[in-house]
XYZ file of C-alpha atoms in Angstrom:
727
model
C 186.738 386.836 -29.639
C 188.706 384.110 -27.905
C 189.630 381.981 -30.881
C 191.532 379.579 -28.719
C 188.362 378.829 -26.730
C 186.281 378.356 -29.883
C 188.913 376.031 -31.323
C 188.904 374.008 -28.115
C 185.095 373.706 -28.081
C 184.994 372.634 -31.728
C 187.686 370.118 -31.121
C 185.726 368.674 -28.207
C 182.482 368.558 -30.220
C 184.181 366.753 -33.075
C 185.749 364.285 -30.644
C 182.395 363.745 -28.941
C 180.739 363.061 -32.305
C 183.413 360.535 -33.150
C 183.019 358.900 -29.751
C 179.267 358.712 -30.183
C 179.713 357.308 -33.666
C 182.163 354.725 -32.432
C 179.954 353.993 -29.452
C 176.908 353.441 -31.686
C 178.906 351.387 -34.147
C 180.239 349.269 -31.335
C 176.795 348.490 -29.968
C 175.407 347.931 -33.460
C 178.073 345.321 -34.067
C 177.609 343.800 -30.616
C 173.843 343.674 -31.053
C 174.260 342.001 -34.430
C 176.693 339.479 -32.967
C 174.310 338.814 -30.095
C 171.414 338.232 -32.480
C 173.532 335.934 -34.595
C 174.666 334.064 -31.487
C 171.110 333.847 -30.223
C 169.917 332.546 -33.573
C 172.726 330.004 -33.615
C 171.916 329.023 -30.040
C 168.220 328.643 -30.820
C 169.134 326.663 -33.911
C 171.149 324.315 -31.749
C 168.240 324.038 -29.370
C 165.913 323.139 -32.214
C 168.306 320.516 -33.524
C 169.409 318.953 -30.225
C 167.368 318.277 -27.126
C 168.267 316.536 -23.881
C 165.785 314.792 -21.611
C 166.708 313.408 -18.203
C 164.937 311.163 -15.738
C 163.654 312.709 -12.495
C 166.641 311.211 -10.639
C 168.977 312.381 -13.473
C 170.581 308.938 -13.897
C 169.068 308.380 -17.353
C 169.607 310.784 -20.228
C 168.283 310.870 -23.784
C 169.704 313.147 -26.470
C 167.541 313.914 -29.501
C 168.734 315.555 -32.709
C 168.282 315.670 -36.465
C 170.874 314.229 -38.822
C 172.262 316.316 -41.671
C 169.523 314.848 -43.876
C 166.853 315.878 -41.400
C 166.200 312.426 -39.992
C 165.232 312.175 -36.313
C 167.639 310.287 -34.095
C 168.145 309.641 -30.394
C 170.716 308.113 -28.062
C 170.571 307.148 -24.401
C 172.884 306.813 -21.399
C 172.522 305.417 -17.878
C 174.815 306.755 -15.143
C 177.107 308.017 -17.875
C 177.273 304.670 -19.692
C 175.974 304.571 -23.227
C 172.987 302.222 -23.574
C 171.680 303.147 -27.029
C 173.994 304.529 -29.703
C 172.595 307.084 -32.180
C 169.502 305.431 -33.634
C 167.157 306.801 -36.257
C 163.371 307.009 -36.219
C 160.784 307.098 -38.981
C 157.559 305.917 -40.569
C 156.859 304.911 -44.148
C 153.411 305.175 -45.677
C 152.280 303.975 -49.065
C 151.918 307.614 -50.064
C 154.948 309.211 -48.404
C 158.163 308.364 -46.570
C 158.257 310.146 -43.223
C 161.889 309.399 -42.405
C 163.951 312.495 -43.284
C 163.940 316.091 -44.531
C 162.444 317.261 -41.243
C 163.007 320.491 -39.370
C 162.089 321.227 -35.782
C 159.342 323.794 -35.460
C 159.179 323.813 -31.677
C 159.404 321.808 -28.489
C 157.242 321.431 -25.396
C 158.305 320.051 -22.034
C 156.313 319.064 -19.000
C 156.661 317.138 -15.755
C 154.210 314.334 -14.933
C 153.882 313.451 -11.258
C 150.736 311.662 -10.149
C 149.468 308.577 -8.351
C 146.770 306.121 -9.336
C 145.320 302.896 -7.976
C 144.853 299.819 -10.174
C 141.580 297.908 -9.918
C 143.543 294.665 -9.621
C 147.298 294.555 -9.407
C 150.621 294.132 -7.685
C 150.442 297.461 -5.836
C 147.761 299.419 -4.013
C 149.083 302.606 -5.557
C 151.376 303.334 -8.505
C 153.456 306.503 -8.913
C 153.624 307.959 -12.412
C 156.585 310.348 -12.394
C 158.402 311.295 -15.590
C 159.721 314.192 -17.647
C 158.171 314.633 -21.089
C 159.649 316.168 -24.233
C 157.438 316.759 -27.259
C 159.287 317.611 -30.475
C 157.199 319.219 -33.241
C 158.589 318.245 -36.648
C 157.594 319.375 -40.125
C 158.803 317.762 -43.325
C 160.168 320.392 -45.698
C 159.094 318.829 -48.990
C 155.565 317.857 -47.908
C 154.716 320.171 -44.972
C 153.460 317.100 -43.080
C 153.664 317.572 -39.318
C 154.852 314.757 -37.046
C 155.340 314.892 -33.293
C 157.808 312.724 -31.423
C 156.926 312.340 -27.750
C 159.515 311.124 -25.229
C 158.821 310.277 -21.583
C 161.743 309.571 -19.298
C 161.129 307.720 -16.043
C 163.670 306.741 -13.395
C 163.612 303.208 -14.833
C 163.451 303.841 -18.547
C 162.395 305.693 -21.677
C 159.157 305.548 -23.630
C 158.641 307.267 -26.986
C 156.052 307.271 -29.728
C 155.048 308.846 -33.029
C 152.049 311.155 -33.344
C 150.568 312.582 -36.543
C 148.083 315.309 -35.618
C 145.037 316.177 -37.683
C 146.100 318.413 -40.616
C 145.244 319.237 -44.208
C 148.252 317.449 -45.699
C 147.355 313.955 -44.447
C 144.161 312.235 -43.299
C 143.962 308.504 -44.065
C 147.152 306.611 -44.759
C 148.451 303.070 -45.235
C 151.507 302.245 -43.149
C 154.030 300.048 -44.916
C 156.889 300.236 -42.419
C 158.161 301.647 -39.158
C 161.918 302.199 -39.111
C 162.619 302.559 -35.395
C 166.162 301.576 -34.442
C 167.679 300.427 -31.150
C 171.426 300.424 -31.770
C 173.167 298.656 -28.894
C 176.703 299.099 -27.646
C 177.932 295.508 -27.743
C 177.303 291.817 -28.197
C 175.027 291.470 -25.170
C 173.751 288.270 -23.636
C 170.129 287.955 -24.667
C 167.088 285.847 -23.748
C 164.992 285.429 -26.871
C 162.349 283.512 -28.765
C 161.708 283.543 -32.538
C 159.744 286.452 -33.963
C 156.639 284.450 -34.829
C 153.618 286.466 -35.978
C 151.255 283.732 -34.736
C 152.685 282.339 -31.501
C 154.756 283.181 -28.436
C 154.706 279.613 -27.140
C 158.435 278.970 -27.427
C 161.186 277.904 -25.071
C 163.604 280.773 -24.419
C 167.106 280.713 -25.848
C 170.102 282.219 -24.065
C 172.916 283.407 -26.322
C 174.883 286.394 -27.554
C 173.173 288.807 -29.951
C 175.572 287.692 -32.665
C 174.439 284.082 -32.203
C 170.723 284.619 -32.823
C 169.632 282.400 -35.700
C 166.146 280.932 -36.079
C 167.382 278.506 -38.716
C 169.469 276.692 -36.108
C 166.572 276.070 -33.708
C 164.675 272.844 -33.252
C 161.176 274.176 -33.813
C 159.471 270.809 -33.365
C 158.441 271.726 -29.846
C 154.691 271.232 -29.790
C 153.704 274.364 -31.729
C 151.452 273.571 -34.676
C 151.360 277.003 -36.304
C 154.554 278.876 -37.150
C 154.954 282.145 -39.076
C 158.456 283.361 -38.268
C 159.285 286.779 -39.684
C 162.888 286.086 -40.681
C 166.107 284.282 -39.856
C 167.205 286.855 -37.269
C 163.811 288.143 -36.106
C 163.003 287.893 -32.395
C 160.078 288.891 -30.237
C 159.744 291.739 -27.806
C 160.041 292.059 -24.906
C 163.706 291.305 -25.392
C 165.789 290.919 -22.229
C 169.545 291.561 -22.381
C 172.581 291.892 -20.153
C 175.720 293.749 -21.179
C 179.271 292.696 -20.360
C 179.580 295.609 -17.921
C 176.497 294.604 -15.951
C 173.653 296.644 -17.430
C 170.252 294.980 -17.764
C 168.355 296.247 -20.808
C 164.771 295.462 -21.796
C 163.279 296.491 -25.158
C 159.479 296.382 -25.315
C 156.388 298.446 -26.131
C 153.306 299.764 -24.363
C 149.704 300.586 -25.250
C 149.549 298.698 -28.552
C 146.134 299.594 -29.964
C 144.937 299.718 -33.598
C 148.478 298.793 -34.601
C 150.477 295.598 -35.171
C 152.763 294.044 -32.588
C 156.423 295.039 -32.876
C 159.049 292.351 -33.442
C 162.784 293.048 -33.705
C 165.063 292.276 -36.645
C 168.607 291.762 -35.356
C 171.696 293.103 -37.093
C 174.189 290.572 -35.732
C 177.230 292.499 -36.975
C 176.503 295.978 -35.633
C 174.333 294.803 -32.701
C 171.372 296.807 -33.903
C 167.664 296.084 -33.537
C 165.169 297.293 -36.130
C 161.421 297.337 -35.608
C 159.476 294.798 -37.657
C 155.681 294.927 -37.634
C 153.404 291.950 -38.208
C 151.892 292.321 -41.705
C 148.240 292.199 -42.687
C 146.510 290.151 -45.389
C 147.300 292.648 -48.172
C 150.985 292.962 -47.361
C 151.075 296.313 -45.591
C 151.228 296.906 -41.842
C 148.268 299.087 -40.862
C 145.478 301.284 -42.172
C 145.396 304.469 -40.096
C 144.099 308.002 -39.925
C 144.912 311.199 -38.100
C 144.853 312.048 -35.195
C 147.298 309.087 -34.978
C 149.295 307.880 -31.985
C 151.589 304.877 -32.262
C 152.308 302.494 -29.396
C 155.103 303.525 -27.053
C 158.514 301.976 -27.721
C 160.194 301.332 -24.380
C 163.766 300.914 -23.172
C 164.092 299.878 -19.535
C 167.600 299.823 -18.072
C 169.262 299.295 -14.694
C 172.371 297.821 -13.127
C 170.064 295.892 -10.774
C 168.006 293.054 -12.280
C 165.393 293.401 -9.554
C 164.492 296.855 -10.845
C 163.758 295.449 -14.304
C 161.128 293.086 -12.897
C 159.598 295.936 -10.893
C 159.526 298.237 -13.928
C 156.361 296.734 -15.399
C 154.678 299.709 -13.707
C 156.290 301.914 -16.373
C 154.422 299.950 -19.052
C 151.169 300.516 -17.149
C 151.918 304.238 -16.760
C 152.186 304.582 -20.537
C 148.637 303.253 -20.977
C 145.435 305.256 -20.683
C 143.471 305.216 -17.398
C 140.538 302.868 -17.008
C 137.663 303.450 -19.408
C 135.329 301.509 -17.107
C 133.690 303.862 -14.618
C 132.087 301.260 -12.340
C 134.684 298.571 -11.659
C 133.018 297.057 -8.581
C 132.150 293.881 -10.505
C 135.782 293.181 -11.498
C 136.992 290.623 -8.974
C 140.097 288.421 -8.658
C 139.446 284.704 -8.930
C 141.099 281.465 -7.934
C 139.713 278.521 -9.872
C 139.888 274.824 -10.761
C 138.617 273.185 -13.906
C 137.969 270.409 -16.357
C 141.132 271.064 -18.327
C 144.346 269.333 -17.248
C 142.705 265.919 -17.550
C 142.379 266.513 -21.310
C 146.025 267.524 -21.638
C 147.227 264.342 -19.927
C 144.879 262.145 -21.989
C 142.507 261.056 -19.245
C 139.494 262.522 -21.078
C 138.817 264.425 -24.328
C 137.422 267.807 -25.328
C 135.214 266.252 -28.015
C 132.071 264.248 -27.313
C 132.203 262.122 -30.476
C 134.896 260.707 -32.710
C 133.988 262.843 -35.721
C 131.121 264.833 -37.154
C 130.079 266.917 -40.107
C 128.955 270.368 -39.019
C 128.218 271.687 -35.556
C 124.837 270.115 -34.879
C 124.458 268.119 -31.658
C 122.103 265.688 -33.381
C 123.482 262.383 -34.568
C 126.616 262.471 -32.416
C 127.777 259.138 -31.061
C 129.493 259.414 -27.690
C 133.114 258.306 -27.556
C 132.821 257.475 -23.838
C 135.800 259.663 -22.863
C 134.256 263.126 -22.895
C 135.440 265.212 -19.935
C 132.869 268.005 -19.796
C 129.950 266.005 -18.467
C 127.413 267.212 -15.961
C 128.534 264.706 -13.334
C 132.249 265.364 -13.770
C 131.671 269.114 -13.538
C 129.735 268.630 -10.299
C 132.768 266.800 -8.919
C 134.918 269.887 -9.590
C 132.247 272.186 -8.130
C 132.227 270.113 -4.926
C 136.018 270.320 -4.753
C 135.979 274.096 -5.315
C 133.321 274.656 -2.659
C 135.094 272.457 -0.128
C 138.417 274.275 -0.555
C 137.256 277.862 -0.904
C 137.835 278.392 -4.630
C 135.886 281.048 -6.496
C 135.228 279.332 -9.802
C 135.217 276.285 -12.050
C 136.273 276.329 -15.707
C 134.862 273.721 -18.102
C 136.459 273.213 -21.512
C 134.830 271.049 -24.159
C 131.246 271.745 -23.015
C 129.945 272.873 -26.427
C 129.530 271.159 -29.772
C 132.109 271.543 -32.512
C 135.293 269.946 -31.175
C 135.243 266.896 -33.444
C 136.749 268.165 -36.690
C 137.910 271.754 -36.394
C 141.617 271.435 -35.703
C 143.762 271.929 -38.802
C 140.861 272.329 -41.227
C 140.806 276.154 -41.307
C 137.069 275.867 -40.872
C 135.011 279.001 -40.289
C 131.742 277.924 -38.638
C 133.104 275.627 -35.945
C 131.439 276.803 -32.710
C 128.251 278.719 -31.946
C 129.247 279.246 -28.250
C 125.717 278.458 -27.045
C 124.950 274.807 -27.844
C 126.104 272.262 -25.236
C 126.923 268.620 -25.859
C 124.133 266.162 -24.944
C 125.890 265.121 -21.711
C 126.336 268.681 -20.395
C 123.234 270.274 -18.866
C 123.868 274.014 -18.597
C 120.998 274.738 -16.234
C 121.646 271.795 -13.947
C 125.364 272.571 -13.707
C 124.836 276.233 -12.967
C 122.032 275.656 -10.471
C 124.326 273.229 -8.672
C 127.243 275.705 -8.676
C 125.033 278.529 -7.428
C 123.789 276.384 -4.546
C 127.433 275.703 -3.591
C 128.495 279.366 -3.824
C 130.769 278.719 -6.817
C 130.935 280.737 -10.062
C 131.285 279.024 -13.434
C 133.898 280.285 -15.920
C 132.812 280.108 -19.560
C 135.119 278.739 -22.249
C 135.101 280.184 -25.769
C 137.484 278.401 -28.119
C 137.304 280.400 -31.337
C 139.559 278.013 -33.331
C 141.049 281.195 -34.803
C 137.767 281.916 -36.595
C 137.495 285.469 -35.378
C 134.787 286.532 -37.812
C 132.620 283.666 -36.568
C 133.220 284.607 -32.924
C 132.311 288.239 -33.489
C 129.088 287.180 -35.230
C 128.122 285.081 -32.207
C 129.558 287.279 -29.442
C 126.349 288.956 -28.306
C 124.498 285.624 -28.075
C 127.439 284.089 -26.224
C 127.502 286.949 -23.696
C 123.731 286.746 -23.227
C 124.119 283.076 -22.330
C 126.833 283.954 -19.801
C 124.634 286.572 -18.164
C 121.640 284.234 -18.132
C 123.551 281.653 -16.104
C 125.689 284.046 -14.069
C 129.129 283.440 -15.590
C 131.382 286.368 -14.503
C 134.283 285.561 -16.862
C 135.294 283.734 -20.000
C 138.494 282.049 -21.070
C 138.886 282.536 -24.818
C 141.188 280.567 -27.104
C 142.660 281.241 -30.561
C 144.302 277.986 -31.604
C 144.946 277.773 -35.336
C 145.253 280.018 -38.366
C 143.226 283.204 -38.255
C 140.010 283.788 -40.184
C 139.808 286.338 -41.915
C 142.347 284.295 -43.836
C 145.748 285.890 -44.307
C 145.671 287.781 -41.024
C 148.089 286.973 -38.199
C 147.584 286.814 -34.449
C 149.966 289.787 -34.050
C 148.526 291.977 -36.808
C 146.431 295.136 -36.567
C 143.168 293.259 -37.207
C 143.682 290.864 -34.320
C 144.944 293.530 -31.920
C 141.705 295.362 -32.592
C 139.700 292.175 -32.127
C 141.153 291.401 -28.696
C 140.417 294.939 -27.536
C 136.943 294.864 -29.099
C 136.106 291.717 -27.134
C 137.400 293.285 -23.912
C 135.341 296.414 -24.589
C 132.150 294.491 -25.382
C 132.666 292.268 -22.351
C 133.121 295.377 -20.196
C 129.851 296.813 -21.497
C 128.196 293.615 -20.278
C 130.140 293.550 -16.973
C 132.083 290.425 -17.906
C 135.781 289.597 -17.538
C 137.995 287.934 -20.148
C 141.130 285.771 -20.040
C 142.584 285.218 -23.521
C 144.799 282.320 -24.618
C 146.825 282.140 -27.846
C 146.295 285.882 -28.058
C 148.502 288.866 -28.739
C 150.815 289.500 -25.794
C 149.613 292.212 -23.405
C 151.255 295.645 -23.333
C 149.594 297.134 -20.249
C 146.082 297.362 -21.667
C 144.750 295.863 -18.422
C 145.022 299.388 -16.979
C 142.620 300.738 -19.611
C 140.334 297.691 -19.560
C 140.850 296.092 -16.128
C 138.219 293.468 -16.990
C 140.900 292.067 -19.342
C 141.912 290.157 -16.262
C 144.643 287.905 -17.668
C 146.117 286.361 -20.798
C 148.338 283.430 -21.679
C 150.410 284.737 -24.634
C 153.504 282.668 -23.788
C 154.497 279.054 -23.363
C 152.407 277.944 -20.396
C 152.396 274.990 -18.040
C 150.254 272.914 -20.422
C 153.249 272.173 -22.665
C 154.675 269.996 -19.891
C 151.796 267.555 -20.339
C 152.397 266.469 -23.942
C 155.653 267.881 -25.334
C 159.314 268.303 -24.439
C 157.981 270.816 -21.931
C 159.439 273.935 -20.366
C 163.016 273.726 -19.039
C 163.626 274.751 -15.406
C 164.943 278.188 -16.375
C 161.744 279.043 -18.280
C 159.821 280.454 -15.327
C 162.834 282.544 -14.193
C 162.758 284.424 -17.526
C 159.014 285.129 -17.729
C 159.060 287.963 -15.116
C 161.612 289.768 -17.330
C 159.685 289.206 -20.564
C 156.049 288.175 -20.854
C 155.011 289.532 -17.447
C 156.339 293.009 -18.250
C 153.107 293.594 -20.185
C 150.472 292.235 -17.817
C 149.172 289.281 -15.782
C 149.687 285.766 -17.151
C 147.428 282.747 -16.804
C 150.298 280.243 -16.562
C 148.098 277.594 -14.853
C 150.534 276.500 -12.106
C 150.013 274.010 -9.287
C 150.824 270.648 -10.916
C 151.695 268.161 -8.151
C 151.896 264.924 -10.151
C 154.715 266.008 -12.414
C 155.378 262.689 -14.199
C 152.898 262.029 -17.005
C 153.501 258.266 -17.009
C 151.079 257.909 -14.086
C 148.180 258.367 -16.527
C 148.494 254.983 -18.205
C 151.409 255.334 -20.608
C 154.306 253.899 -18.616
C 156.755 254.794 -21.385
C 155.815 258.476 -21.410
C 158.824 260.740 -20.862
C 156.743 263.898 -20.570
C 156.982 265.709 -17.262
C 156.827 269.031 -15.506
C 160.383 270.350 -15.147
C 159.989 271.591 -11.576
C 159.727 270.305 -8.061
C 156.375 270.374 -6.311
C 157.299 273.354 -4.144
C 158.415 275.346 -7.186
C 154.859 274.924 -8.475
C 153.700 276.550 -5.225
C 156.188 279.413 -5.549
C 154.904 280.227 -9.052
C 151.701 281.599 -7.525
C 153.814 284.450 -6.185
C 156.511 284.916 -8.833
C 154.125 284.835 -11.839
C 151.533 287.514 -11.186
C 147.878 287.085 -12.109
C 144.626 288.050 -10.367
C 143.184 284.935 -12.035
C 145.043 281.862 -10.768
C 144.242 278.234 -11.506
C 144.930 275.220 -9.335
C 145.560 273.298 -12.520
C 146.030 269.707 -11.349
C 143.306 267.099 -10.816
C 141.372 267.193 -7.529
C 142.485 263.672 -6.645
C 146.141 264.701 -6.994
C 145.690 267.526 -4.511
C 143.976 265.184 -2.079
C 147.188 263.123 -1.935
C 149.152 266.116 -0.595
C 146.730 268.138 1.585
C 149.496 269.831 3.565
C 151.181 271.218 0.426
C 147.803 272.076 -1.109
C 147.150 274.360 1.851
C 149.474 276.995 0.362
C 147.382 277.170 -2.840
C 144.269 277.569 -0.714
C 145.885 280.346 1.337
C 147.802 282.351 -1.245
C 146.291 285.669 -2.340
C 145.864 286.711 -5.975
C 145.439 290.482 -5.534
C 148.069 292.600 -3.820
C 148.795 295.843 -1.968
C 152.571 295.702 -2.358
C 155.315 293.776 -4.142
C 159.023 293.469 -3.311
C 161.517 291.887 -5.702
C 164.123 290.497 -3.305
C 166.419 288.642 -5.720
C 166.514 288.333 -9.495
C 168.766 287.242 -12.323
C 167.147 286.377 -15.691
C 167.481 282.715 -16.532
C 168.766 281.838 -13.061
C 166.527 282.810 -10.125
C 163.735 285.081 -8.904
C 162.504 285.752 -5.349
C 159.431 287.946 -4.811
C 157.379 288.858 -1.740
C 153.826 290.255 -1.940
C 151.375 291.705 0.556
C 147.752 290.514 0.259
C 145.152 293.171 -0.611
C 143.700 294.727 2.538
C 145.498 292.345 4.901
C 148.735 292.008 6.862
C 149.459 288.641 5.230
C 152.586 288.352 3.085
C 153.572 285.575 0.692
C 157.005 284.792 -0.734
C 158.005 282.757 -3.769
C 161.556 281.782 -4.725
C 162.421 279.784 -7.863
C 165.618 278.632 -9.550
C 166.748 277.118 -12.835
C 168.282 273.664 -13.319
C 170.902 274.476 -10.682
C 170.430 274.076 -6.946
C 170.752 277.336 -5.061
C 171.154 278.694 -1.543
C 170.635 282.273 -0.407
C 169.532 284.390 2.510
C 166.985 287.182 2.326
C 165.958 289.744 4.910
C 162.320 290.166 5.879
C 162.395 293.940 6.229
C 159.209 294.173 4.149
C 157.255 292.931 7.188
C 155.737 295.535 9.498
C 158.357 296.549 12.113
C 157.549 295.606 15.682
C 155.114 292.838 14.767
C 155.594 289.084 14.971
C 154.613 286.702 12.203
C 154.291 282.960 11.855
C 156.088 281.893 8.688
C 154.974 278.602 7.131
C 157.771 277.487 4.821
C 157.150 275.006 1.992
C 160.549 273.943 0.704
C 162.405 271.287 -1.232
C 163.539 268.335 0.834
C 167.308 267.629 0.905
C 166.829 264.846 -1.673
C 164.545 266.834 -3.997
C 165.359 267.145 -7.690
C 163.003 268.217 -10.493
C 163.847 265.103 -12.512
C 164.745 262.382 -10.007
C 162.680 263.280 -6.943
C 160.274 266.182 -7.685
C 157.712 265.523 -4.937
C 160.141 265.536 -2.024
C 159.226 268.492 0.170
C 159.051 269.565 3.778
C 156.968 272.098 5.682
C 158.080 273.966 8.773
C 156.872 276.953 10.784
C 158.994 279.598 12.509
C 158.331 282.891 14.268
C 159.857 285.870 12.462
C 159.979 289.675 12.514
C 161.115 292.309 10.059
C 164.664 291.851 11.363
C 164.778 288.084 10.834
C 166.903 286.524 8.099
C 165.386 283.723 6.018
C 167.638 281.066 4.536
C 166.499 279.594 1.234
C 167.687 276.249 -0.060
C 166.360 275.387 -3.502
C 166.854 272.047 -5.253
C 167.588 271.668 -8.964
C 164.536 273.089 -10.716
C 163.159 273.839 -7.278
C 161.513 276.535 -5.264
C 160.342 277.741 -1.877
C 156.940 279.174 -0.958
C 156.295 280.979 2.328
C 153.179 282.423 3.943
C 153.532 285.037 6.696
C 150.599 285.589 9.051
C 150.437 287.869 12.080
C 150.931 286.006 15.320
């Protein structure tokens, strides 16, 4: 027996066992460390998420605070735009603000194209990255999803509460969305009024916002301001380092409008919802989806104006299958003459009730059969599609300020307005009539009469109605911006769509892109329009340069441009100081800079007949477009936009300025290369001035190509309008 060999073998076996043991122990420890690291890594993933824009210039970081409250922050090209800001909802039954954990995340890429029925573009690209965060509250097991969509021009996010056993119906008492800003930005703002947007814009620092310091005696009868530092969205801002930031919302449906409560010390914005009659914010149920909260940002102001497509992309596609009956319209109407005091809406001085019997004519009623025929003749002669008539129906004598419910029945005309005769006359001339429904804020009354009102429209061939909501809302205690009224405006659009009718709402909730879903909701006012220039301190010259950055972010606006006689003292009151704060050619340019597929030539026919050469631009300008180019823009200062007419090679350009004269030069590279165009330029004369000489203008024609420069010279409060037609 070779004991030395046996000893050697045993020694090797023992060593091998120890090596195997150590080897197994090593991998056991490594595997455990790996699992712990993986768990830690996954935990980090579930508590912090990053979402970037397709071009990777915008970034949003989402996480939970130590108390389990959702928060986000946002950067643009490495610059912080939104500091850590918390999110949450509060219901009467449960606070859904904290104690959350992340149960999972989903990501997807959206990249599609769609064509609006009416719009600023033939085709719109919808390209974004989406992050869906599935949250569950530990102490209630309630599930809440936060959905983020990042586009190249901004971020949209919303709350979703899916159907589940733990919650069905709930009463929302608050939404605690924050937008914490990085500094004391310059801001263009109006008071956060739950019943009106018809304010002049203020320009100040965030820290200087104060509704108590404003002169609110500016022609607005109804005011319900939400607080001393509450402002309306969309809110347009500019940072000291040159970032343009716009805070807004999209797809507001079955939910109140969002206002913003300003923290002037920390430069924070907190969501504030318009309340309902019982003091809460909304009555909701699962499956619930809130409106999208939007943050649009760029270092180029032009891109902000062009980013209204992001608001549209966050809305649902059209719910109207056959849209062939939805048509753009250019119209005139019996309207401005009432605002300047030439005639009246009411037929009689006063009355009790809405009966047409026993009314004694005041002799100044505007909506007469003969006067309407005059407008129809003018429309037919100049190629306009329609004629609006306000004050045609009984009820105007005593409704204003009385909070009266049964004011109008929307079917009974005054004795001097013959519905059949007027409409037969319009039909023979190839002109459509536009119905007017002033609800006086009595929404319950309007809904009771809506079917009869629509039947009357269809009987006489009215394709569209202009609705109005002047006054306090009935049901009493509700606000224009509350959940009830949001639902009403969409209900009317839906019912009109079912009857193949279009609607243009005034004094309504501001649009948030719903014209994509209901394209028959052709336009809205929802801001301080041109009418205020007729009987109040009016709109300052900078007003129209701000609207593309604010009101028009949400949809087309019926601003009613085209006023040529800008001084109101020509209508009999020589001492009147009221006036339109623009030059005549700026009124022309507004047809391009303020988008709407429903555009009014708002002045009186006889005023247009004084200036036939300038009126030609209103006759020529399109109202529906294949393409839009924002050439110059600075909120509160100037805007220059060019648009291509739908299905044509014609282009139109509008340039406007504030109270300061301005000169610039733009290139015409939007024109088709290799083709020649005749440019007809309507511009301020050298002596023009919105106050001292508003009607001084000149018209010239030049031949241009896509390589031609175009020099613009705008007077104080002035503008330039250009039409380009193929040679």
